[in-house]
PDB file of C-alpha atoms and ligand atoms in Angstrom:
ATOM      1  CA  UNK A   1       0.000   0.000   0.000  1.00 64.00           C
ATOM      2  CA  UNK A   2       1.648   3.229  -1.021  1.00 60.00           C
ATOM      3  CA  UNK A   3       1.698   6.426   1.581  1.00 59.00           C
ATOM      4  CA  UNK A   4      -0.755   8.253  -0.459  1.00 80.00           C
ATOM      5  CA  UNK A   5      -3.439   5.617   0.061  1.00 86.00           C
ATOM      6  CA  UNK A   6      -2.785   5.965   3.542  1.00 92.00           C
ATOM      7  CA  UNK A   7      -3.982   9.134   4.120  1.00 95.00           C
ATOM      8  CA  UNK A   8      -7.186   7.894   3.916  1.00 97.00           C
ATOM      9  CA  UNK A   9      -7.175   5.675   6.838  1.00 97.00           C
ATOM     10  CA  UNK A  10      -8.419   7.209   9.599  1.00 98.00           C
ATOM     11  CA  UNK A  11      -7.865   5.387  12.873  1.00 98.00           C
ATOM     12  CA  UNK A  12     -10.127   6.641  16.042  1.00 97.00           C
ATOM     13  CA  UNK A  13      -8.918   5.407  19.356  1.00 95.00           C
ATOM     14  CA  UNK A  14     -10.804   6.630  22.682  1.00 92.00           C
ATOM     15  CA  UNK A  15     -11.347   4.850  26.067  1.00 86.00           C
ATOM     16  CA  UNK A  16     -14.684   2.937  26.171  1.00 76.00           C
ATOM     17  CA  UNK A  17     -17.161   4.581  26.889  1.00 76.00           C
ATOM     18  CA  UNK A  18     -15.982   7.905  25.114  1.00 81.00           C
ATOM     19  CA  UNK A  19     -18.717   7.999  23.128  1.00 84.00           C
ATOM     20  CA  UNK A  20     -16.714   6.748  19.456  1.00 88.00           C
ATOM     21  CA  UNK A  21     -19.010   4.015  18.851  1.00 87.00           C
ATOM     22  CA  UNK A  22     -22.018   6.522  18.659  1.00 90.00           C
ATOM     23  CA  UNK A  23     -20.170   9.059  16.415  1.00 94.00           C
ATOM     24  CA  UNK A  24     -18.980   6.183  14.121  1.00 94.00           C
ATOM     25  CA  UNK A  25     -21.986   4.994  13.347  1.00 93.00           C
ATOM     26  CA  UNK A  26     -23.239   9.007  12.840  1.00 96.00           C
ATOM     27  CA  UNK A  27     -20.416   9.160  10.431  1.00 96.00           C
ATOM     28  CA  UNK A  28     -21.566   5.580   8.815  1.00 96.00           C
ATOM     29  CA  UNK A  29     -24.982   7.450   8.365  1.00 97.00           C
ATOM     30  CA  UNK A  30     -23.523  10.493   6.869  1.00 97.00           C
ATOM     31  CA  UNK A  31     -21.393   8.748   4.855  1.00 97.00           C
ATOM     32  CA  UNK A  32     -24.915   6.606   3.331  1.00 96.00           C
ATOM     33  CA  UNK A  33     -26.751   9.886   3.119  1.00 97.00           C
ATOM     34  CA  UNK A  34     -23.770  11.652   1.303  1.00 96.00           C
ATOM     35  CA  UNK A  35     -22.859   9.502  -1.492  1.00 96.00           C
ATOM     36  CA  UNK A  36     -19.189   9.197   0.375  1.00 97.00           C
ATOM     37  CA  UNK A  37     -17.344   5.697   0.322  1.00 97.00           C
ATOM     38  CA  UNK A  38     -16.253   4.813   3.911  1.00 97.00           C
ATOM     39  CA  UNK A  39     -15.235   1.592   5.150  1.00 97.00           C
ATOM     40  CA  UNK A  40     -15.841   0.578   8.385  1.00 96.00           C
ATOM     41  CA  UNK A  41     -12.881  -2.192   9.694  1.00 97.00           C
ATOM     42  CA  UNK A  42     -14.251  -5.204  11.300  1.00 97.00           C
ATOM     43  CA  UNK A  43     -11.585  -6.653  14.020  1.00 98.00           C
ATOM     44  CA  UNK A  44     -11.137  -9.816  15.065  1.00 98.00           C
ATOM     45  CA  UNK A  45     -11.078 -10.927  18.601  1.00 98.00           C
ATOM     46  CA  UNK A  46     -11.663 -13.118  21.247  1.00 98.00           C
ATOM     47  CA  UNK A  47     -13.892 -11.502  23.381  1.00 97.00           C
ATOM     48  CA  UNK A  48     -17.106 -13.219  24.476  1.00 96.00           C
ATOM     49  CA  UNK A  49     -19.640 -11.018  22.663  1.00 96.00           C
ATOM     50  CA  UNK A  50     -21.815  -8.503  24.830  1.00 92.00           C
ATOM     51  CA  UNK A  51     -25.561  -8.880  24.318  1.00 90.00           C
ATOM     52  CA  UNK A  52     -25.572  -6.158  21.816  1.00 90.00           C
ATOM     53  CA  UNK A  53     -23.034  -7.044  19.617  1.00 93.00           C
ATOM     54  CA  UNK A  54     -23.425  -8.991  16.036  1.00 95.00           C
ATOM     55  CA  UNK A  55     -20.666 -11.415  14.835  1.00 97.00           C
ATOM     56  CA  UNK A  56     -19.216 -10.277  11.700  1.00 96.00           C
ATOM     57  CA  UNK A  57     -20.355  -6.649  12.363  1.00 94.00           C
ATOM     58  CA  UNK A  58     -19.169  -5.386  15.597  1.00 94.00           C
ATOM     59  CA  UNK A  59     -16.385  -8.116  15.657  1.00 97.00           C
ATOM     60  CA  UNK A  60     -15.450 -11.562  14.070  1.00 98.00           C
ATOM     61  CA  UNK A  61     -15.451 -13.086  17.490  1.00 98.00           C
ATOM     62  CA  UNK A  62     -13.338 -16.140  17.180  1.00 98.00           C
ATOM     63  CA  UNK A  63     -11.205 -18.552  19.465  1.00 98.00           C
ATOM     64  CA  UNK A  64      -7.773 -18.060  20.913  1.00 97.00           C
ATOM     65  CA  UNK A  65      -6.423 -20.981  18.470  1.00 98.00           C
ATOM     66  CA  UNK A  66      -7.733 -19.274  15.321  1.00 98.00           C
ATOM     67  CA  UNK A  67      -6.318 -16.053  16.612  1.00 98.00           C
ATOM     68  CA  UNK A  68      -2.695 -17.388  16.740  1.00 98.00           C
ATOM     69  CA  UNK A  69      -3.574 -19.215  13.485  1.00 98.00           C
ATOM     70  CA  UNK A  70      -3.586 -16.012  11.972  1.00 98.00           C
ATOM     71  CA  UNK A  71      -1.247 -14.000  13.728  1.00 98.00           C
ATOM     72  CA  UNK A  72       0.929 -17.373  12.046  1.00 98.00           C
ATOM     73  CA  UNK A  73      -0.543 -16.454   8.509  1.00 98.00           C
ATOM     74  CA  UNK A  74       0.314 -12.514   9.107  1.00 97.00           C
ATOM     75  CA  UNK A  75      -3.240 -11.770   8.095  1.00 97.00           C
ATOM     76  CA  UNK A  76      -3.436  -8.867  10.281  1.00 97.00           C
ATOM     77  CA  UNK A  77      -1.984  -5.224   9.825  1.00 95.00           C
ATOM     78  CA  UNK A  78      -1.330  -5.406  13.162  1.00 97.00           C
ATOM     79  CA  UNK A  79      -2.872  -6.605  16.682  1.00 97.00           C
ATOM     80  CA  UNK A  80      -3.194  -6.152  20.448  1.00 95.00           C
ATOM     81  CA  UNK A  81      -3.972  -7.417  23.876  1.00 94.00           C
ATOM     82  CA  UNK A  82      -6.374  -4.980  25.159  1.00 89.00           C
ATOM     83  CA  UNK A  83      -8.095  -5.444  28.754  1.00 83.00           C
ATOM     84  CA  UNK A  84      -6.936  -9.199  28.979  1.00 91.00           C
ATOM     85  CA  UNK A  85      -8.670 -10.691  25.410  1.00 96.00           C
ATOM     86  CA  UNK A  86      -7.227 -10.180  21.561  1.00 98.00           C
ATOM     87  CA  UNK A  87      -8.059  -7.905  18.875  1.00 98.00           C
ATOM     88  CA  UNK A  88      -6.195  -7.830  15.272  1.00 98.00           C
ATOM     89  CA  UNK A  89      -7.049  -5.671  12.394  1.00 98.00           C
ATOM     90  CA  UNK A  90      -7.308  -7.692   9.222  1.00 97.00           C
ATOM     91  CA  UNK A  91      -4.927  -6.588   6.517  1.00 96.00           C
ATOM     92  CA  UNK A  92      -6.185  -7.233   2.975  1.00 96.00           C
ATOM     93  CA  UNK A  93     -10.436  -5.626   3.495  1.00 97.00           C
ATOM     94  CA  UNK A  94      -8.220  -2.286   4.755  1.00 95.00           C
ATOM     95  CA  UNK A  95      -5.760  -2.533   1.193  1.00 94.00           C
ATOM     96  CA  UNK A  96      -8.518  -3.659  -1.392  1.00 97.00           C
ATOM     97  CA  UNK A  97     -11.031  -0.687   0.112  1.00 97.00           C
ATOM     98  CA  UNK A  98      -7.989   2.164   0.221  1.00 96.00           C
ATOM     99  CA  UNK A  99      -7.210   1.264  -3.475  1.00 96.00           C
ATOM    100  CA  UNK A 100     -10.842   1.596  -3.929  1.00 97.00           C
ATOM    101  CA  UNK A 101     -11.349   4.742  -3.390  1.00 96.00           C
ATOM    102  CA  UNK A 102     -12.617   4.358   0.273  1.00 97.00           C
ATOM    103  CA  UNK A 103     -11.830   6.522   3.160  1.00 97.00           C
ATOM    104  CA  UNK A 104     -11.227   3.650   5.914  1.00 97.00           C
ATOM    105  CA  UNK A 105     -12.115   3.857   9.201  1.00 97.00           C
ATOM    106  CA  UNK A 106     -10.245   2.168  12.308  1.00 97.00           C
ATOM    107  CA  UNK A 107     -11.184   1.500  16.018  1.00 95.00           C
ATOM    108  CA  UNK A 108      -8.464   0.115  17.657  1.00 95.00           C
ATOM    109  CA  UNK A 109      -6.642   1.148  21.395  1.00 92.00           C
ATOM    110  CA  UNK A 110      -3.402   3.110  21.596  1.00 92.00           C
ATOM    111  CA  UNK A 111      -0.870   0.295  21.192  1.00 93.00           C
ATOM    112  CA  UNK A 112      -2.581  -0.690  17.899  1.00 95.00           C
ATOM    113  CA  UNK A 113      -2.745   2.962  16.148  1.00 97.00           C
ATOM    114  CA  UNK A 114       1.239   3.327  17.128  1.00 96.00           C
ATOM    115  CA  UNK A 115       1.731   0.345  15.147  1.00 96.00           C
ATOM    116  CA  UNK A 116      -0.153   1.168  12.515  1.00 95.00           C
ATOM    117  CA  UNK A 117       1.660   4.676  12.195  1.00 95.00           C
ATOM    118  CA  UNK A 118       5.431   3.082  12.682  1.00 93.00           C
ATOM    119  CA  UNK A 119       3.885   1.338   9.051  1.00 88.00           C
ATOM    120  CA  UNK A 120       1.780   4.289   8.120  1.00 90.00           C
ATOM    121  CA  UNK A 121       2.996   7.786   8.800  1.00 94.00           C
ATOM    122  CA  UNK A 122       0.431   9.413   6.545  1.00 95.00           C
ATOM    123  CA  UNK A 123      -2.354   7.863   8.372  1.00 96.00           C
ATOM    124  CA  UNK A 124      -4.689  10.178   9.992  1.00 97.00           C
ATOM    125  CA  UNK A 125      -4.903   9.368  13.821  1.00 97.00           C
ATOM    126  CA  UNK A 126      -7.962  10.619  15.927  1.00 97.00           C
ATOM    127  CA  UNK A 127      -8.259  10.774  19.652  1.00 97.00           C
ATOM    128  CA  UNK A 128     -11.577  10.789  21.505  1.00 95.00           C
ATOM    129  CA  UNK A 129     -11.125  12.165  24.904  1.00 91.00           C
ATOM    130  CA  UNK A 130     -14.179  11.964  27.282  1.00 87.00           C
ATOM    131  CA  UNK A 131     -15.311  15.031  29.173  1.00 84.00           C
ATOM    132  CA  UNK A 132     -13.724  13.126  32.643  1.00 87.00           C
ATOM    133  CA  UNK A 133     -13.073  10.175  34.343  1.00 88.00           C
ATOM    134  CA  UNK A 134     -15.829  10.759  36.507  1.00 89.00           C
ATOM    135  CA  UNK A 135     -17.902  11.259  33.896  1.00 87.00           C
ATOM    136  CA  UNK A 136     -16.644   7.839  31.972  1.00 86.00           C
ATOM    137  CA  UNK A 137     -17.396   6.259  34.963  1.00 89.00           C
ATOM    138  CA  UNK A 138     -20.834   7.154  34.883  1.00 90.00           C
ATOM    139  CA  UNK A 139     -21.090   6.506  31.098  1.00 86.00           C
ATOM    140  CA  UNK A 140     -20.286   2.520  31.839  1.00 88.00           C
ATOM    141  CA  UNK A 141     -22.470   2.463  34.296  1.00 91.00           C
ATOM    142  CA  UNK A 142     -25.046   4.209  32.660  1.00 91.00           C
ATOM    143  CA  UNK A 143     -24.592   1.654  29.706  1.00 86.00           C
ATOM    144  CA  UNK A 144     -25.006  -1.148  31.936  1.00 86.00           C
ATOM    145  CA  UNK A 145     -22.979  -3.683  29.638  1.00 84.00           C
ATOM    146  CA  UNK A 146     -19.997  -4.133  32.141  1.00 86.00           C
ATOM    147  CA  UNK A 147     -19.858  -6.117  35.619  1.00 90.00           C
ATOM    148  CA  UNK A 148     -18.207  -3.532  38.455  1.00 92.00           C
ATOM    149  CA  UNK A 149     -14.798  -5.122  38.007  1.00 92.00           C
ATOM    150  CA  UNK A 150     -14.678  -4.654  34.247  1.00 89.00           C
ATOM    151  CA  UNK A 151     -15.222  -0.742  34.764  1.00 91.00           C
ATOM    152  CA  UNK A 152     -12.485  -0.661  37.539  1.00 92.00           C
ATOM    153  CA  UNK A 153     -10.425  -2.243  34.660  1.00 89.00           C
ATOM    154  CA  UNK A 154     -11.606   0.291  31.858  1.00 86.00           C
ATOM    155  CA  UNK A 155     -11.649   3.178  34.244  1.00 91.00           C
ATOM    156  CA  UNK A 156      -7.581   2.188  34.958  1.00 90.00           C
ATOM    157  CA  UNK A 157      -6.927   1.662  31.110  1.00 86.00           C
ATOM    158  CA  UNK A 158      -8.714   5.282  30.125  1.00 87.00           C
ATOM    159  CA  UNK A 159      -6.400   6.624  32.301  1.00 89.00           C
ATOM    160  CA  UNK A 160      -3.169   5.322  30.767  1.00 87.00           C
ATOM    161  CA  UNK A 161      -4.870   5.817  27.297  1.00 86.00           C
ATOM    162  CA  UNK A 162      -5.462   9.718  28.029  1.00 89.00           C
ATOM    163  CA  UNK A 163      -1.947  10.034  28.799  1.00 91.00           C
ATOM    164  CA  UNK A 164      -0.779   8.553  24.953  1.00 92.00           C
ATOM    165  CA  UNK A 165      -3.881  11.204  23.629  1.00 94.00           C
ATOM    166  CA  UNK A 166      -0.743  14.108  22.498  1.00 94.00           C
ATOM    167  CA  UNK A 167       0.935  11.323  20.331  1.00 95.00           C
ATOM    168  CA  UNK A 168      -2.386  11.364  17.928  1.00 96.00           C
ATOM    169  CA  UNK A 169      -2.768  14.239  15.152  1.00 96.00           C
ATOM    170  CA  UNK A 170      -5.904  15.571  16.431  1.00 97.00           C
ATOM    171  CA  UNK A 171      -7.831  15.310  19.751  1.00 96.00           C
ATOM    172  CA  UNK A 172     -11.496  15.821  20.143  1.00 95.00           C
ATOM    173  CA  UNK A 173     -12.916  16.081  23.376  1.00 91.00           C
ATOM    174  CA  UNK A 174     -16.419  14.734  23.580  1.00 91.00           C
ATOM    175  CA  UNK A 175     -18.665  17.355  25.882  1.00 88.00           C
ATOM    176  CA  UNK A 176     -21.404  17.409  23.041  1.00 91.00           C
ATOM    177  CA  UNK A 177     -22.145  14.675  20.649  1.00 92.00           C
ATOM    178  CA  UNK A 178     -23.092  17.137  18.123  1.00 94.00           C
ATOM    179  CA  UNK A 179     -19.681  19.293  18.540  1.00 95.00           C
ATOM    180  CA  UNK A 180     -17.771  16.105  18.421  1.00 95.00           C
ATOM    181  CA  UNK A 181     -19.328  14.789  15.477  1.00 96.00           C
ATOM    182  CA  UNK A 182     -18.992  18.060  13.842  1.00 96.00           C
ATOM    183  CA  UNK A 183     -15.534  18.271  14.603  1.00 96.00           C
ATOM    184  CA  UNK A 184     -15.244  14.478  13.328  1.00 96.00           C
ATOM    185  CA  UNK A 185     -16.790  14.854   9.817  1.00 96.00           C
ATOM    186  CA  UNK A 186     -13.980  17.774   9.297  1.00 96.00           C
ATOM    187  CA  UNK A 187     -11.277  15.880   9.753  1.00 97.00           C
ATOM    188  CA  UNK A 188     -12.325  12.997   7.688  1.00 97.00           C
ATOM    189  CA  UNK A 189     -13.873  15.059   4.971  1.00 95.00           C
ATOM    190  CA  UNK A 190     -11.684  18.185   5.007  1.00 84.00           C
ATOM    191  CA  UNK A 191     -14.505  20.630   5.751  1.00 55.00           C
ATOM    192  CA  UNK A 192     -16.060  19.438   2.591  1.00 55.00           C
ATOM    193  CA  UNK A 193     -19.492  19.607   3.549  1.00 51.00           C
ATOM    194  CA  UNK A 194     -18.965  22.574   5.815  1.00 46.00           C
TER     195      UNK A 194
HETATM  196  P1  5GP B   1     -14.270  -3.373  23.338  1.00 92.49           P
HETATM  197  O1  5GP B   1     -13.991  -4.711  23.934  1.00 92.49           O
HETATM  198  O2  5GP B   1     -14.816  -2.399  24.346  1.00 92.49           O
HETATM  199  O3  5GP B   1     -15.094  -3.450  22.082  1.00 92.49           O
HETATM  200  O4  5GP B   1     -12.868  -2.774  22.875  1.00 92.49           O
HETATM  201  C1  5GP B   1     -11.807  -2.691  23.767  1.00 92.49           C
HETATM  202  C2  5GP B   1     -10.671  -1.917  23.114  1.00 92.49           C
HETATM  203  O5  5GP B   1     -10.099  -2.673  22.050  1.00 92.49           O
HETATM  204  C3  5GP B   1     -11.111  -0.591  22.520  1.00 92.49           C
HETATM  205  O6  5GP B   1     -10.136   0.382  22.912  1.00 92.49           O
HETATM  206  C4  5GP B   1     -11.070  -0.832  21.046  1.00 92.49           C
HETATM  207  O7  5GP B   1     -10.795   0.352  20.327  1.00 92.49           O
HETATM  208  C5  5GP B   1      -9.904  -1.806  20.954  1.00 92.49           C
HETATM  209  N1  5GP B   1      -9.879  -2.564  19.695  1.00 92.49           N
HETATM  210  C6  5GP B   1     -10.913  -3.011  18.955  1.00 92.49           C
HETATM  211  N2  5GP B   1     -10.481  -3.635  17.851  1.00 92.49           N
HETATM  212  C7  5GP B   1      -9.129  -3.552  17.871  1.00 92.49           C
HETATM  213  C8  5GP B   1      -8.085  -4.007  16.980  1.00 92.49           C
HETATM  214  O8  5GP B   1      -8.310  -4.599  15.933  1.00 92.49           O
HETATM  215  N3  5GP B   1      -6.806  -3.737  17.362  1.00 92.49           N
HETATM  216  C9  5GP B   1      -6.502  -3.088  18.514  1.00 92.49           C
HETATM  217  N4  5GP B   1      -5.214  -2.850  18.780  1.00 92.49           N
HETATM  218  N5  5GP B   1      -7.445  -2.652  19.365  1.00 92.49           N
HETATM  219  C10 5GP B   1      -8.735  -2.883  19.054  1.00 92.49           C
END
């Protein structure tokens, strides 16, 4: 994949419960509505899937074995241990959609998007910050998806993520969905649509 093509992958890393998922799927819509190609990455990982959650659309949830399987065949662009289970972003849907004409979009942690960048310097790297932790906190709750212990654990990571937020091109902080999404649709679309 040649630099140029990269500069129209976008990846978005925030902490869960930031609020990304909800202004991805605003940018899916926009992106239908608009006539604008985007491609939405599907990771794989081995995460037991939340009630919510459709295999082969939020994830490809798959075993550990399979995972290492293809870490062996080097079918991902790159891949992570993130809160104790696997995620890997699969190489070749990213390439064919890029030389496409797509604008790609990426949800992966921290660790991932610094890989991704060592490979892809033009790539465009998004951080989604939310308002607070004590506001985050509330957000899981709120979401009720998550046992106690499993916020505790996202609560610690979304601290350690915040700190790796200045190594990302842009940072938006999300106090208003409709200021973040704003500020979202700019950066992938350059203004375009105003
Ligand atoms: P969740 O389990 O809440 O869906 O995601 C946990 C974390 O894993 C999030 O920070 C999410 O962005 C990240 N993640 C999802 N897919 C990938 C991936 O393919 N690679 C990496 N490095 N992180 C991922």
């Amino acid at each position: 994949m040649s630099n140029n093509l990269a500069e129209n992958l976008f990846i978005i890393t925030a902490p869960s419960g930031a609020g990304k998922t909800t202004l991805i799927k605003n940018v899916i819509e926009f992106a239908k509505t608009n006539d604008e190609k985007v491609f939405m990455s599907v990771s794989d990982t081995t995460r037991i899937p939340r009630s919510n959650e459709l295999d082969g659309t939020d994830y490809l949830f798959i075993s550990e074995e399979e995972f290492k399987a293809n870490i062996d065949d080097q079918i991902y662009i790159e891949h992570a241990r993130v809160h104790g289970n696997l995620y890997g972003t699969p190489k070749q849907p990213i390439e064919q959609h890029l030389k496409s004409g797509f604008k790609v979009l990426l949800e992966i942690d921290w660790q991932g998007a610094m890989e991704i960048l060592k490979t892809y310097p033009e790539a465009q790297s998004i951080f989604i910050c939310p308002p607070s932790i004590e506001e985050l906190h509330k957000r899981l709750h709120d979401r009720g998806l998550d046992s106690a212990e499993v916020i505790a654990e996202r609560i610690h990571g979304a601290k350690l993520e915040m700190e790796k937020s200045s190594e990302f091109k842009y940072q938006i902080i999300n106090n208003s969905l409709e200021t973040a999404f704003k500020n979202l649709l700019n950066i992938i679309f350059r203004e375009k649509h105003g």
